[in-house]
Structures are given as C-alpha cells and as structure tokens.
Amino acid sequence: MSADLTRRSAAELASAIASREVSAVEVTRAHLDRIGAVDPDVHAFLHVSDELALAQAAEVDRAFDAGEQSASPLAGVPLALKDIVVQKGVPTTAGSKILEGWLPPYDATITRKLLDAGIVILGKTNMDEFAMGSSTENSAYGPTRNPWDLSKIPGGSGGGSSAALAAFEAPLAIGTDTGGSIRQPASVTGTVGAKPTYGGVSRYGVIALASSLDQPGPCARTVLDTAMLHEVIAGHDPMDATSIPQPVPNVVAAVRRGQADGVAGMKIGVVKQLGGQGYQPGVLSSFRSAVEQLQAAGAEIVEVDCPHFEYGLAAYYLILPSECSSNLARFDAMRYGLRIGDDGTASAEQVMSLTRGAGFGAEVKRRIILGTYALSAGYYDAYYGSAQKVRTLIRQDFEKAYQQADVLISPASPTTAFGIGEKVDDPMAMYLNDLATIPGSLAGIPAMSVPSGIAADTGLPVGLQIMGPALGEERMYRVAAAFEAGYLAEHGTTVPQQIPALEGTAR
Amino acid sequence: MSELMDSGLMDYDEALERFDPVLGLEVHVELGTVTKMFCGCPTGFGAAPNTQVCPVCLALPGAMPTVNRQAVEYAIKIGLALNCEIAELCRFSRKNYYYPDMPKNYQISQYDEPIAFGGYLDVDVDGETVRIEIERAHMEEDTGKSTHIGGATGRIHGAEYSLLDYNRAGVPLVEIVTKPVTGTGKAAPAVARAYVAALRDLLAALDVSDVRMDQGSLRCDANLSLMEKGAPEFGTRTETKNVNSLRSVERAVRYEITRQAARLAAGQTIKQETRHFDESTGTTAAGRSKETAEDYRYFPEPDLVPVTPEREWVERVRATLPELPWLRRARQQAEWGFTDLEMRDLVAADGVSLVEQTVAAGASPGEARSWWGSYLGQQANNRGVTLAELPISPTQVAAVVSLVNDGKLTAKLARQVVDGVLAGEGEPDQVIAARGLAVVSDDAPLQQAIDDALAAQPDVAEKIRSGKVQAIGAILGAVMKATRGQADAGRVRELVLKTLGVDS
C-alpha cells in the first residue's frame, strides 16, 4: 500500500485524498517512509520536516472530513522544496556552510502559496551551493546521487529536487532555474521541470543567485503534475518588483488540450545552433526520434537560425558572476549565519573576511571574484556592458524564431548524467552542461524539459527542451503533454516508469 | 599625526588674494515618508534600536525591495522646486561597498540616471542673489547607524566594540548635488551657508522632510578646492563630512580654504580625501586614508524595474508646489512694511515664521518684529539657543503685546512677564498674577499715593501749581516707587495735574 502510494502521480494522489480513498497523513507517511528508506543512498534532502509535514497533512484531512472546500486541486500532496526557498522556522542553507543553522523568520511567497494550497512540504532538498553548479557536487553538505545510477550526478543545481522525484520520495518539487537548474536536472533524471517566463513566479524569499535570471518553477514526474503545481505557485506578487502583473496561465487546460488534440497544425522550430558538436550521440539520436514523433503527430518542423546563441555562455558567465558578487555580499556574519573569528580582538572587517573565507566554497568564491572583476571601473563596459548587448541580440534571435515557429525545441542537456567526480576539477566542462538552457534564461522565456527517452549509448534518460515565447507557457505545456502522451502510446510506458527500483540499503 | 607636519593655515584674506575657491555641495535629505524607501517599515526617529526592521531592510536571504511611491513623489516635488527636469525613465543602481551598518553591503541608489537633473536655486547672500546650479537630485536609501564604544574618537578605529541599529537602514533619502560653484571669492563660506539655509527652507516649505540638521535628517558634505588665480583647471578637492549645522557649513569651508591655501603656498599638494569637521575646534581632519581608490562597482539594480513617472503625475505634483520661501518672504516683507535690512536681520535670526505666527495671533508686524528681533533675540543669545527653541510661543508673545496695548502692562512690566514665561512660570496671565505685575489702573490706590507724595513734597507741589510742570518728575518717581513700578506713568501724570488743578 505504502510503496504503491509513492509510485502515483500528484494528480492521482490529490483525487484519492479528495475522495477520502486515502488520507493525506497516509500519503505523507508513505513518502516519509520512502525517504527514510532510500535517502541515505540518494541524499536528496538536507532537512526532513517530519512533524511539520504530518501536522500539515492532518490539517488537510481535518478540512476534508469537515466538508470544507478543498484548499487547491493538490491539497494533501507532498512536495520537496529546494533549500534555496525560505520557509519560516525550517533550516534553510542554500547548500552553503555560511547559512548553517539559520532559521528563516519569514516565508517566501511561493512557500506561503504552497502552504495555503494544502501542499505538504516534506523538507528541503540538496543543491549546489547558492545554485552554482550542474551536478549538486558543489553542495557544502555532500553530493546527491542519481536514482538511475547511484554513481552518477542528478544534475544541478536542483539535483536534490530532481533526485527526490526520480527516487519516488516526492511526487512534486520546487526548483529554481538561473541557467538551467530546473531543466538540466530534469533532463538527467528523466523527470519534468519547467522554468516559467521570467517574473511569472515570485522570487520573494528565494535566495538570490543572479536576480535578472533567477526563476523558480515546478518539477514533477508528469507534465500534468508540473502544470498543476505551476498554477499554484505562479501569479503576480507585489513583494517582487520584477513579477509580471499578468493572470496565472491556464497551463492545466493546455495540458488537457495537448493530451486530447496533440500538436497537429503547430509549427515547431529546431534550433540549428543547439545540437551537433559537443552533444553526446545518444542524446542526439533521442532528440531526432523526438522530432520524428512530433512530425508524425502532425507538427510542421522548421529549422530556425539563432546566430547569437554561441555567445550565450560567455555572456551568461559575465552577467551571473556580476550579479551574484553583489547578491552574496550580505553574507557578512553581522546579522545571521556563520561567524568566524569573533574573539573580541578581531575587527568587524576581519570577521567578515574570515567568515566569507570559511563559509563559501570554491565555486562560489570563483564566481564572486569573476563578478567583482567584471564590474570594476574600467572593465564594466567591456564585460557587463557587452554581455547585456549579447543578451539583447539573443532576445532578438528568439523574437525572429517565434515568427517562424510556435515553440522551439532542442536537447535540454548535451549529455546524459555523468559520473560523480568526473568534472569537478574542470569548471569549463561543467559550465558546458548549460549550453542549451542558457539562451532561454538570458531571454527570460519559458522553457521546460520533458523526458525524450533513454540514450542508447549510456542507458540513461535524455531530456527534450521545449521553449515558448515570453508568456507562452500554454503552448509550451501543450506540446510537452502531447509529446509525453505520444511517447506512452509508442512505448507503452513512460520514462519515469523505467527508473530502476531503489530498495534502500540503510534500512 | 600628519597634521603636525602640515603647513598650518594661511590668513583668510591672504588666501583669497592668491586663490579662487570652488565649492560643491552635496546635501542628503531624509524624506518624511511614513514608511521606508523599499519596505513597509516605519521611519520615525528615536524608536528603540532594531524595532523598525523587517526581512527587506535587514537584508535577510531572499528578501527583495519594492519602491515607495510616496518617496518618488517627494523626489519629483524636490526636483520641480529646484527647477530641474524630471526624467521620463530613471533607474536604481547598486553601489557596492562593505560596511556593517549597511545590511546588503550595497546601497540602492541612482547612478547615471537620476530622477531630477539640471536645475538651479537662487540664494540671497547679504542682499545679492547668487544662482547655484543644481547638477542632479537622486533617490537612495539611508544606512543603519553604528555606535562605536570604547575608542577615544567615537570612530570605528580604536573602538572596543560597535552597536548597530538598523532602524534607519532603508529610510528614503534624496541627495541634491550642485555643479561646481565658482566666482564666489571671499563670500564662499557665506554662499555655502546661504545655499544650505535656502535649501532647508525650501524643503520645509515643500513638507517633504523635517530638515533637522541636529538629528541628521539634513546632512551636508562640503567639497572645496582652490585654484590659483587665472588657472585654467580646478584644483584637487576635499570632501568634508559631519557638517551638522549652518554655522558648521560656513566654518568648515572657511577652514578648508585657509588649510589648502597654506599647503599649496608651501608647494604641497592637496590629497583627494574625505575629511571630518570637528565642531569643537572648528577644524577638519583627514579620514582614514585608503590604499586604493573606492570602486563602487555600480550596476543597474536587477531587483527593481525602471521608474517611469508619467507626465500627468509630474504635472499633478507641480500643481501642489507651495509658494516658494523667497517669494513668500518678498510678499511678507511688503505686507509687513519692513525695510530690507529689517527683513534680512529677521531671516538671519530665523524669525520669519515666528513673526508670522505672532501676527496671526493678533500682534502688529512691527510689534512682533520688535519682540523677536530685540528682547527675545538677546534672550536666545544669552541662552545659546535659536529663537524657535525659546520656551515662549508666538501666541504668548501676542498676548503680552495685547496687554501692553490695553494699558494693562508697561513696556518694562511686559519684559518681566516675558521673563516669567521664559522661566516656565506659565501663561502671561499666570505670571502677572503670581508676580503681581499688573499695571495699577485703579485710580483709588494711585490717588492715595499721589496725595502722599504731594504731602511729602509741598515745595514741589507748589512749583507745579505755579506752572513749572517739569518738576512733576519728583512726584512721579515717588508714586512709582510707592506702587513698585506698576503704575502707568501717563495716568499718574494726569492725576497729579488734576489734583493740583493744573491743565494738562
């Protein structure tokens, strides 16, 4: 019974809870048990909120039993929250030693929305420190392992969230995507993750990496679940000045439409620049079969040219470090978090310096140094200024491409999951993981990854990236749902259903 | 220590014979909004430390700023009153530097796109109008407040520990920056003072700040450089901070002129640096020297969108601008019939609004000016306070004036009543009652005193009776003595003459 519950989708669990077939407490307990069984191997969670989660589930049950109106279509369903999102009274570290032991005194807007929706927050998931990385190996608290193969990385920075989904520890998760941190982990774990249009989901209470790029989003094992979660967390927030004053997109309806009507008559663009050199053969062949499947379903496939995408990675690695060098300045030991060297003789400046030296990991320091340099007087125009120009050119590439196509597609990641430790000493190799996701981040458009299949060469999952124009979430979800349904029809199974069973060794 | 090896000071007049001073003034004004610049915390002064804070102004992880619309409106108002253009689109930027009382370790400010730019303020300096060009007025947030405990200087260096109060962190500020002010010569210190005074009056009239220099809601940084007469380029400037009163503005500029002149005359250079003004000695001292130049790494604040004040809004704000202080002053001078000199003295003594309120309470302008300008002016001087700080209200002054006009007080008694009010003895009526100061207006006791005096000095009485009326002084003196000065001398005179049967 318990194992069965963890295999179900969020939509199935929600209706089982609403119909009182099972209680929210049973569902929560099943997932907590699963975490207890497999997380010693997977290490998706940095903190598990057993008591809070069970209390929340009990409240959902009480409301249903009292005949009250359901808090949301996902009431009672458990979720894994990326540790970059603050939750009042629950340890939040962003994967960094510098925040070890900090208890936030407030809730992020999305935390508040999740709680108000009756979604049960199981705990906080592991991540690369301050979301800097593509493998979750940069976490100060140790790496997360990929449930497909425990020797592989689960992607990053949101590897904890993607692994929690793939390990059936939670049916829903929250990620944040700055250059691909939702999409690339989804891709390498065979799960679904969507980065909404920039400003579509509030950033208030999400610890900032690069403010002009960061975007929280929904993750799940099915497109429908992802869309349902999307509708819960999206919407204008007066606490976030960059939040878009637009209604929540009807992505659940778009999913139903994709499942019913498919993609017939839609124009789907294949980005010429996102493929070929640097992409693993198994990834490319999976992508080609995805294109064929869409074409067979009635979509018109067009090739689009985005000539400035090749400068995306360089521009991104100027903008991101610049913004993060400033965003991370607040971690100075004065008000919260780690404090080193405060022995009564050291000056405030020395304590700041010692704390930052001890509290930040190597990748964080690398980016702070890069960004500090890029913003320096005399270099600003050459670096930050030029990068912003590239950003404009990339946005224009997208605008032109959307005159030819309704959505654009590419592989979500150039490779399938690589081995833990394989790229830790080569930052550049690590950065290349985000080659396909970075252009969408720079342009602020919505983009998601859905499983396109299993790579023939590695036996690991491959992700298909679907990109919509700004505020074009509905057509993006429609294509994703149609593709997912087409895959099931063709293969008789979904990619997540092929995840090897983890029995857990630490029971 | 370097001050000891310094070249000392040059005589002020001599300095001005060789050099032309160039002024630049940066005034920070704390806006009187109810809430902070980027969050909903209250801005009131004097609350217990760290009680007016939230995740945003404490820079907790994840917190984000949102712009206070009222603060933007005040900034527009200030810009319009300074004859500036109001930007159609402006941005906030981050000014990055580390300091413990700045929670984010960057200040949200405006850099190359201020909300207001290119204005001017006409300032009256000893009867002459000097136009001060305004470079820009921009919005930013205040820092918290550090209190350094245990050091000799009260500065961070040498302190044993420091206390941080973040109540002020995020309070909205507008910084008003002048263009370089040249050609003022010897008047430079007076011009600096007059500019800050005029700006203060303007901001008070706009009702955008309480402009209390003593509480730091108006702060001035004075930049000064000297150029050799006829030199083509400005010299190196210093920026003097901690200038917390109008008088300090004037003294700080004057001191820097004499200090820089001495260095330049001795063949030394001026270091571009921040200096601190010491109110007790009237001198400036170098701040901590930095090995490297400040690099604030400005970049556009990515957590905020550009501010785009619609023209309709700007015009609506323009329509609410009050009468500007100098126009108001000209009107008042005409209404009150004061001479230029009288008005200037009154302005210099900060007595205009006191006179205005005294007139509104019923006194004539001349009487009001006479009280505030002379007797109360002396009292303020003796106490070392401003007129406004004297513990007497315009209403109370008007009441005293009215009592004099009604013959209930003599001028001398009136001063005693005012002394009583200043001493905290209550309202004028209460002082009169408690001190027994009322003019003896009842004729019966007066007549008794007159009869006594005439009886005591029959020879004088005879002289008066025979027409030598000037002899009356001796009788008046005796009567005044008998009534302890509380008699109206005019009335006594009338009664004496009547008693003796002499026509007055």
XYZ file of N, CA and C in Angstrom, chain A residues 86 102 105-106 203-207 211 238-242 326-327 329-332 335-336 356 372 375-377 380 384, chain B residues 55-56 58-66 94 96 98-100 103-106 166 295 297-300 302-305:
180
model
N 13.025 30.084 1.266
C 12.926 30.144 2.721
C 11.551 29.677 3.196
N 20.835 28.562 10.218
C 19.949 29.730 10.135
C 18.492 29.285 10.026
N 12.981 33.723 9.575
C 11.819 34.202 10.332
C 10.630 34.528 9.436
N 10.697 34.170 8.169
C 9.586 34.501 7.276
C 9.472 33.447 6.177
N 9.943 35.745 -6.848
C 11.261 35.418 -6.299
C 11.371 35.833 -4.834
N 10.320 36.454 -4.275
C 10.422 36.928 -2.896
C 10.613 35.744 -1.950
N 11.734 35.746 -1.246
C 12.033 34.651 -0.333
C 12.834 33.526 -0.980
N 13.224 33.722 -2.239
C 14.109 32.778 -2.912
C 15.502 33.413 -2.877
N 16.442 32.743 -2.249
C 17.766 33.346 -2.059
C 18.388 33.600 -3.430
N 19.836 37.959 -9.964
C 18.456 38.450 -9.909
C 17.774 38.563 -11.266
N 3.137 41.533 -5.281
C 3.580 42.907 -5.025
C 4.901 42.993 -4.264
N 5.340 41.894 -3.666
C 6.619 41.906 -2.947
C 7.815 41.716 -3.884
N 7.555 41.372 -5.127
C 8.631 41.190 -6.108
C 8.382 42.169 -7.250
N 9.221 43.213 -7.319
C 9.002 44.278 -8.305
C 9.157 43.782 -9.738
N 9.850 42.639 -9.917
C 10.045 42.128 -11.270
C 8.987 41.091 -11.643
N 27.415 40.766 -6.004
C 26.694 41.764 -5.214
C 25.639 41.107 -4.317
N 24.883 40.163 -4.879
C 23.836 39.498 -4.092
C 24.391 38.776 -2.866
N 26.962 39.589 -1.144
C 27.706 40.472 -0.227
C 27.077 40.511 1.158
N 25.771 40.222 1.227
C 25.069 40.333 2.511
C 25.481 39.242 3.503
N 26.150 38.210 3.030
C 26.567 37.133 3.945
C 27.880 37.553 4.593
N 27.752 38.361 5.652
C 28.921 39.033 6.222
C 29.075 38.783 7.720
N 24.601 39.714 10.856
C 23.211 39.593 11.305
C 22.702 38.156 11.415
N 23.299 37.220 10.677
C 22.808 35.838 10.684
C 23.877 34.929 10.108
N 33.623 34.795 5.422
C 33.392 34.535 3.997
C 34.426 33.543 3.450
N 33.267 40.456 -9.371
C 33.839 41.677 -8.816
C 34.748 42.320 -9.858
N 32.760 43.900 -12.863
C 32.039 45.153 -12.590
C 32.987 46.306 -12.273
N 34.279 46.032 -12.190
C 35.216 47.073 -11.768
C 35.265 48.224 -12.757
N 35.570 49.389 -12.211
C 35.684 50.586 -13.048
C 36.688 50.295 -14.161
N 33.748 47.552 -16.770
C 32.299 47.398 -16.816
C 31.774 47.332 -18.249
N 30.404 43.552 -18.412
C 28.971 43.539 -18.105
C 28.174 44.210 -19.228
N 12.456 41.685 7.080
C 13.411 40.938 6.241
C 14.052 41.797 5.153
N 13.294 42.753 4.597
C 13.836 43.536 3.483
C 14.944 44.475 3.964
N 16.616 44.429 6.675
C 17.721 43.719 7.325
C 18.516 42.896 6.316
N 18.059 42.887 5.057
C 18.719 42.101 4.008
C 18.805 40.621 4.374
N 17.704 40.073 4.866
C 17.695 38.636 5.091
C 17.762 37.932 3.736
N 18.324 36.724 3.703
C 18.395 35.989 2.441
C 17.000 35.888 1.811
N 16.918 36.175 0.523
C 15.658 36.032 -0.205
C 14.792 37.279 -0.251
N 15.031 38.237 0.641
C 14.153 39.409 0.672
C 14.436 40.330 -0.512
N 13.407 41.034 -0.966
C 13.543 41.891 -2.148
C 12.927 43.261 -1.904
N 13.485 44.297 -2.536
C 12.959 45.653 -2.363
C 11.778 45.936 -3.288
N 10.897 46.825 -2.838
C 9.887 47.391 -3.733
C 9.894 48.906 -3.492
N 23.046 49.702 -7.969
C 23.657 49.267 -6.717
C 25.032 49.893 -6.576
N 28.179 49.276 -4.526
C 28.696 48.161 -3.733
C 29.876 48.564 -2.856
N 31.436 47.401 1.401
C 31.134 46.695 2.645
C 31.170 47.646 3.827
N 30.121 47.652 4.619
C 30.147 48.353 5.896
C 29.086 47.721 6.789
N 29.422 47.454 8.055
C 28.485 46.684 8.888
C 27.105 47.314 9.036
N 23.081 46.787 5.537
C 22.757 45.352 5.607
C 23.073 44.558 4.339
N 22.827 45.111 3.175
C 23.052 44.328 1.955
C 24.511 44.390 1.508
N 25.281 45.277 2.136
C 26.625 45.606 1.662
C 26.592 46.178 0.241
N 25.448 46.661 -0.147
C 25.363 47.599 -1.273
C 24.217 48.537 -0.944
N 19.565 49.187 12.997
C 19.131 49.197 11.596
C 17.807 49.942 11.388
N 36.003 51.804 -5.447
C 35.394 51.375 -6.701
C 34.055 50.743 -6.321
N 31.621 49.728 -8.079
C 31.083 48.708 -8.985
C 29.573 48.896 -9.201
N 29.207 50.109 -9.568
C 27.797 50.390 -9.857
C 27.276 49.507 -10.975
N 26.098 48.994 -10.831
C 25.400 48.372 -11.965
C 23.902 48.469 -11.701
N 23.090 48.401 -12.760
C 21.646 48.607 -12.584
C 21.060 47.577 -11.612
N 19.046 44.876 -10.387
C 18.203 43.943 -11.142
C 16.936 43.510 -10.388
N 16.829 43.890 -9.109
C 15.617 43.532 -8.365
C 14.501 44.562 -8.548
N 14.807 45.660 -9.252
C 13.783 46.688 -9.453
C 13.650 46.996 -10.936
N 12.476 47.433 -11.313
C 12.267 47.840 -12.701
C 12.466 49.362 -12.769
